[in-house]
Tab-separated table of C-alpha atoms in Angstrom:
chain	number	residue	atom	x	y	z
S	1	MET	CA	-0.093	-0.050	-0.142
S	2	LYS	CA	1.235	3.429	-0.881
S	3	VAL	CA	0.079	6.607	1.074
S	4	THR	CA	1.013	9.939	-0.639
S	5	VAL	CA	0.593	13.491	0.619
S	6	PHE	CA	0.246	16.349	-1.957
S	7	ASN	CA	1.081	19.356	0.197
S	8	GLY	CA	-0.254	22.559	-1.194
S	9	SER	CA	1.435	24.973	1.338
S	10	PRO	CA	3.808	27.707	-0.242
S	11	ALA	CA	5.835	27.034	2.947
S	12	GLY	CA	6.386	23.355	1.885
S	13	GLU	CA	8.550	21.439	4.289
S	14	ASN	CA	8.631	24.359	6.753
S	15	SER	CA	4.861	24.605	6.939
S	16	ALA	CA	2.462	23.988	9.799
S	17	THR	CA	0.550	21.805	7.332
S	18	ASN	CA	3.606	19.575	7.076
S	19	VAL	CA	3.578	18.995	10.862
S	20	ILE	CA	0.304	17.416	10.438
S	21	ALA	CA	1.233	15.577	7.262
S	22	SER	CA	4.465	14.193	8.623
S	23	SER	CA	2.699	12.761	11.702
S	24	PHE	CA	0.125	11.088	9.636
S	25	LEU	CA	2.601	9.414	7.229
S	26	LYS	CA	4.720	8.432	10.219
S	27	GLY	CA	1.692	6.385	11.502
S	28	ALA	CA	1.110	5.059	7.941
S	29	SER	CA	4.709	3.970	7.734
S	30	GLN	CA	4.734	2.304	11.171
S	31	ALA	CA	1.608	0.288	9.729
S	32	GLY	CA	3.693	-1.041	6.895
S	33	ALA	CA	2.826	1.459	4.033
S	34	GLU	CA	4.935	3.051	1.580
S	35	THR	CA	4.793	6.838	2.076
S	36	LYS	CA	5.657	9.892	0.041
S	37	ASN	CA	5.422	13.634	0.892
S	38	ILE	CA	5.097	15.756	-2.165
S	39	TYR	CA	5.592	19.637	-1.793
S	40	LEU	CA	3.751	21.135	-4.759
S	41	LYS	CA	5.708	24.296	-4.526
S	42	GLU	CA	8.826	22.336	-5.657
S	43	HIS	CA	7.081	21.264	-8.983
S	44	HIS	CA	6.424	23.089	-12.171
S	45	ILE	CA	2.590	22.703	-12.802
S	46	THR	CA	1.237	24.779	-15.559
S	47	GLN	CA	-2.456	25.873	-15.147
S	48	CYS	CA	-5.084	23.840	-16.866
S	49	GLN	CA	-5.885	25.542	-20.222
S	50	GLY	CA	-9.477	24.069	-20.268
S	51	CYS	CA	-8.845	22.654	-23.851
S	52	PHE	CA	-10.257	19.212	-23.054
S	53	SER	CA	-7.644	17.517	-25.246
S	54	CYS	CA	-7.136	15.049	-22.306
S	55	TRP	CA	-10.740	13.935	-23.103
S	56	PHE	CA	-11.303	14.127	-26.880
S	57	THR	CA	-7.883	14.414	-28.562
S	58	THR	CA	-5.453	12.358	-26.475
S	59	PRO	CA	-7.681	10.626	-23.906
S	60	GLY	CA	-5.985	10.474	-20.455
S	61	LYS	CA	-3.050	12.409	-21.636
S	62	CYS	CA	-2.604	16.302	-21.096
S	63	ARG	CA	-1.013	18.174	-24.025
S	64	LEU	CA	1.048	20.189	-21.477
S	65	SER	CA	4.554	18.934	-20.724
S	66	ASP	CA	5.383	19.579	-17.166
S	67	ASP	CA	5.818	17.739	-13.803
S	68	MET	CA	2.226	16.682	-13.734
S	69	GLU	CA	3.024	13.720	-15.783
S	70	GLN	CA	5.024	12.213	-12.912
S	71	LEU	CA	2.694	13.373	-10.371
S	72	LEU	CA	-0.274	11.806	-12.015
S	73	LYS	CA	1.734	8.589	-11.908
S	74	GLU	CA	2.328	9.018	-8.241
S	75	TYR	CA	-1.504	9.649	-7.728
S	76	GLN	CA	-2.529	6.623	-9.565
S	77	GLU	CA	-0.205	4.327	-7.711
S	78	SER	CA	-1.512	5.712	-4.316
S	79	SER	CA	-4.046	3.785	-2.375
S	80	ILE	CA	-4.587	6.566	0.019
S	81	ILE	CA	-4.210	10.138	-1.322
S	82	CYS	CA	-4.031	13.063	1.153
S	83	PHE	CA	-4.712	16.606	0.150
S	84	ALA	CA	-2.864	18.825	2.506
S	85	THR	CA	-3.310	22.630	2.572
S	86	PRO	CA	-3.655	25.624	5.068
S	87	VAL	CA	-6.789	27.672	4.742
S	88	TYR	CA	-6.170	30.648	2.521
S	89	THR	CA	-9.038	32.991	1.983
S	90	TRP	CA	-11.489	30.438	3.152
S	91	ASN	CA	-10.311	27.649	0.850
S	92	MET	CA	-7.441	25.560	-0.295
S	93	THR	CA	-4.262	27.343	-1.539
S	94	ALA	CA	-3.815	28.109	-5.179
S	95	LEU	CA	-1.146	25.589	-5.352
S	96	LEU	CA	-3.297	22.689	-4.407
S	97	LYS	CA	-6.213	23.925	-6.451
S	98	ASN	CA	-3.958	24.166	-9.559
S	99	PHE	CA	-2.892	20.575	-9.018
S	100	VAL	CA	-6.495	19.357	-8.553
S	101	ASP	CA	-7.582	21.198	-11.766
S	102	ARG	CA	-4.762	19.183	-13.637
S	103	LEU	CA	-6.234	15.915	-12.505
S	104	ALA	CA	-8.614	16.295	-15.371
S	105	PRO	CA	-7.016	13.558	-17.531
S	106	LEU	CA	-8.047	10.969	-14.940
S	107	LYS	CA	-11.786	11.765	-15.999
S	108	CYS	CA	-13.665	11.128	-19.130
S	109	PRO	CA	-16.610	13.038	-20.779
S	110	GLN	CA	-19.274	10.805	-19.567
S	111	MET	CA	-21.693	12.119	-16.878
S	112	ILE	CA	-22.594	10.091	-13.965
S	113	GLU	CA	-25.011	10.647	-10.966
S	114	LYS	CA	-24.704	9.454	-7.454
S	115	GLN	CA	-27.204	10.369	-4.871
S	116	GLY	CA	-28.295	13.606	-6.649
S	117	HIS	CA	-24.565	14.714	-7.254
S	118	PHE	CA	-23.403	14.798	-10.923
S	119	ASP	CA	-19.701	14.280	-11.774
S	120	LEU	CA	-17.670	12.838	-14.626
S	121	LYS	CA	-16.815	9.282	-14.830
S	122	ASP	CA	-13.256	8.210	-13.847
S	123	GLU	CA	-11.173	7.124	-17.025
S	124	GLN	CA	-10.228	4.019	-14.997
S	125	GLU	CA	-12.156	2.470	-12.055
S	126	LYS	CA	-10.295	2.804	-8.792
S	127	ALA	CA	-10.810	2.234	-5.156
S	128	GLN	CA	-8.651	4.927	-3.788
S	129	LYS	CA	-9.223	6.545	-0.367
S	130	PHE	CA	-9.004	10.306	0.227
S	131	VAL	CA	-7.744	12.153	3.442
S	132	VAL	CA	-7.981	15.826	3.845
S	133	LEU	CA	-5.285	17.563	6.128
S	134	SER	CA	-5.775	21.218	6.921
S	135	ASN	CA	-4.915	23.904	9.356
S	136	CYS	CA	-5.999	27.452	9.900
S	137	GLY	CA	-4.359	30.191	12.055
S	138	PHE	CA	-7.748	31.369	13.344
S	139	PRO	CA	-9.657	29.702	16.118
S	140	GLY	CA	-13.064	28.173	15.232
S	141	GLU	CA	-14.213	25.280	13.090
S	142	ASN	CA	-16.328	27.549	10.810
S	143	ASN	CA	-12.995	28.487	8.981
S	144	PHE	CA	-13.146	24.980	7.375
S	145	ASP	CA	-16.803	25.198	6.125
S	146	VAL	CA	-15.748	25.976	2.579
S	147	MET	CA	-13.030	23.399	2.569
S	148	LYS	CA	-15.465	20.764	3.670
S	149	ALA	CA	-17.914	21.647	0.994
S	150	VAL	CA	-15.269	21.457	-1.620
S	151	PHE	CA	-13.818	18.027	-0.777
S	152	SER	CA	-17.127	16.566	-0.084
S	153	CYS	CA	-17.010	16.016	-3.979
S	154	CYS	CA	-14.279	13.295	-3.486
S	155	ASN	CA	-16.126	11.664	-0.496
S	156	PRO	CA	-13.135	11.733	1.814
S	157	SER	CA	-12.696	8.830	4.181
S	158	LEU	CA	-11.038	10.986	6.806
S	159	GLU	CA	-10.772	14.818	7.355
S	160	ILE	CA	-8.337	16.291	10.000
S	161	TYR	CA	-8.815	20.115	10.482
S	162	ARG	CA	-6.780	21.947	13.035
S	163	ASN	CA	-7.690	25.342	14.159
S	164	CYS	CA	-5.395	27.579	16.090
S	165	GLY	CA	-2.868	26.296	13.620
S	166	LYS	CA	-0.071	28.777	14.666
S	167	LEU	CA	0.575	26.617	17.693
S	168	LEU	CA	1.852	23.669	15.562
S	169	LYS	CA	5.195	25.391	15.225
S	170	MET	CA	5.518	27.280	18.501
S	171	LYS	CA	8.479	26.405	20.817
S	172	SER	CA	6.770	26.989	24.195
S	173	PRO	CA	7.174	23.838	26.376
S	174	VAL	CA	3.586	24.073	27.458
S	175	VAL	CA	2.381	24.403	23.830
S	176	GLU	CA	4.672	21.775	22.487
S	177	LYS	CA	3.261	19.222	25.120
S	178	LYS	CA	-0.297	19.849	23.998
S	179	VAL	CA	0.528	19.745	20.301
S	180	ASN	CA	2.588	16.623	20.680
S	181	THR	CA	-0.346	14.972	22.368
S	182	TRP	CA	-2.503	15.896	19.457
S	183	LEU	CA	-0.054	14.726	16.927
S	184	GLN	CA	0.082	11.411	18.385
S	185	SER	CA	-3.645	11.024	17.514
S	186	VAL	CA	-2.782	12.185	13.971
S	187	GLU	CA	-0.150	9.565	13.884
S	188	GLN	CA	-2.630	6.977	15.183
S	189	ALA	CA	-5.076	7.984	12.460
S	190	GLY	CA	-2.388	7.227	9.805
S	191	LYS	CA	-1.829	3.728	11.237
S	192	GLU	CA	-5.554	3.079	11.406
S	193	MET	CA	-6.257	4.192	7.875
S	194	VAL	CA	-3.669	1.719	6.494
S	195	LEU	CA	-4.716	-1.102	8.723
S	196	GLN	CA	-8.537	-0.852	8.591
S	197	GLY	CA	-9.373	1.818	5.975
S	198	ASP	CA	-11.055	4.058	8.746
S	199	ILE	CA	-10.391	5.342	12.295
S	200	THR	CA	-11.838	4.352	15.596
S	201	ASN	CA	-14.303	6.629	17.594
S	202	ASP	CA	-11.505	7.077	20.218
S	203	THR	CA	-9.197	8.525	17.573
S	204	LYS	CA	-11.947	10.749	16.204
S	205	ILE	CA	-12.485	12.131	19.729
S	206	ALA	CA	-8.763	12.842	20.212
S	207	LEU	CA	-8.490	14.586	16.854
S	208	ALA	CA	-11.208	16.893	17.921
S	209	MET	CA	-9.339	17.977	21.054
S	210	PRO	CA	-8.880	21.722	21.641
S	211	LEU	CA	-5.303	22.824	21.964
S	212	MET	CA	-6.316	26.181	23.801
S	213	SER	CA	-9.167	28.490	24.566
S	214	VAL	CA	-10.054	31.290	22.018
S	215	GLU	CA	-9.153	33.874	24.630
S	216	GLU	CA	-5.896	32.198	25.478
S	217	TYR	CA	-4.953	31.743	21.765
S	218	VAL	CA	-5.759	35.297	20.723
S	219	SER	CA	-3.837	36.719	23.602
S	220	LEU	CA	-0.846	34.458	22.846
S	221	ILE	CA	-0.387	35.383	19.169
S	222	GLY	CA	-1.074	39.005	19.848
S	223	MET	CA	-4.019	39.662	17.508
């Protein structure tokens, strides 16, 4: 089994998003999966041109020549695909959105309907699972409302949303202790996704733990 993270943070390896992704992949690796952490900022990905050549002229193949050819291969080879991104203006980053747009060659121009939702049929049938990993510098779960709506289209098996995200990289001993406790639950989620394709209720509860009260957080970051 292969678990791949596509990290859309402009900060790449140094991002708070990567703190979450690395813990998830650590757990997946401990469960026996092959893992890969891909930083999209390090790749040349041209914007989709909307020409539909990948559907009608060269089915399954984009006419653009850039790093997406290899990234599509990584995507197709993965059993669990993780979309990782901070919240930028209510939604995923432009880096990740650009990558998602370029997944068009994996679809074909045949409309299908599932429970009232219309989408395009996959070019090849697959049984991949999707995971969303995201953090936001603000407190409050409402910051992820748009993200949840967008990713509902891929029917994710797991969504991990971390508010008060600035805490993830703070060096205060008290903060680090709380963060590390939470990251252990992220690691556990990675293990469980590989071993059983889902997470336990206990892990769900642990992932939802608050790191700090809103008042403490706002005071700590000086905003």
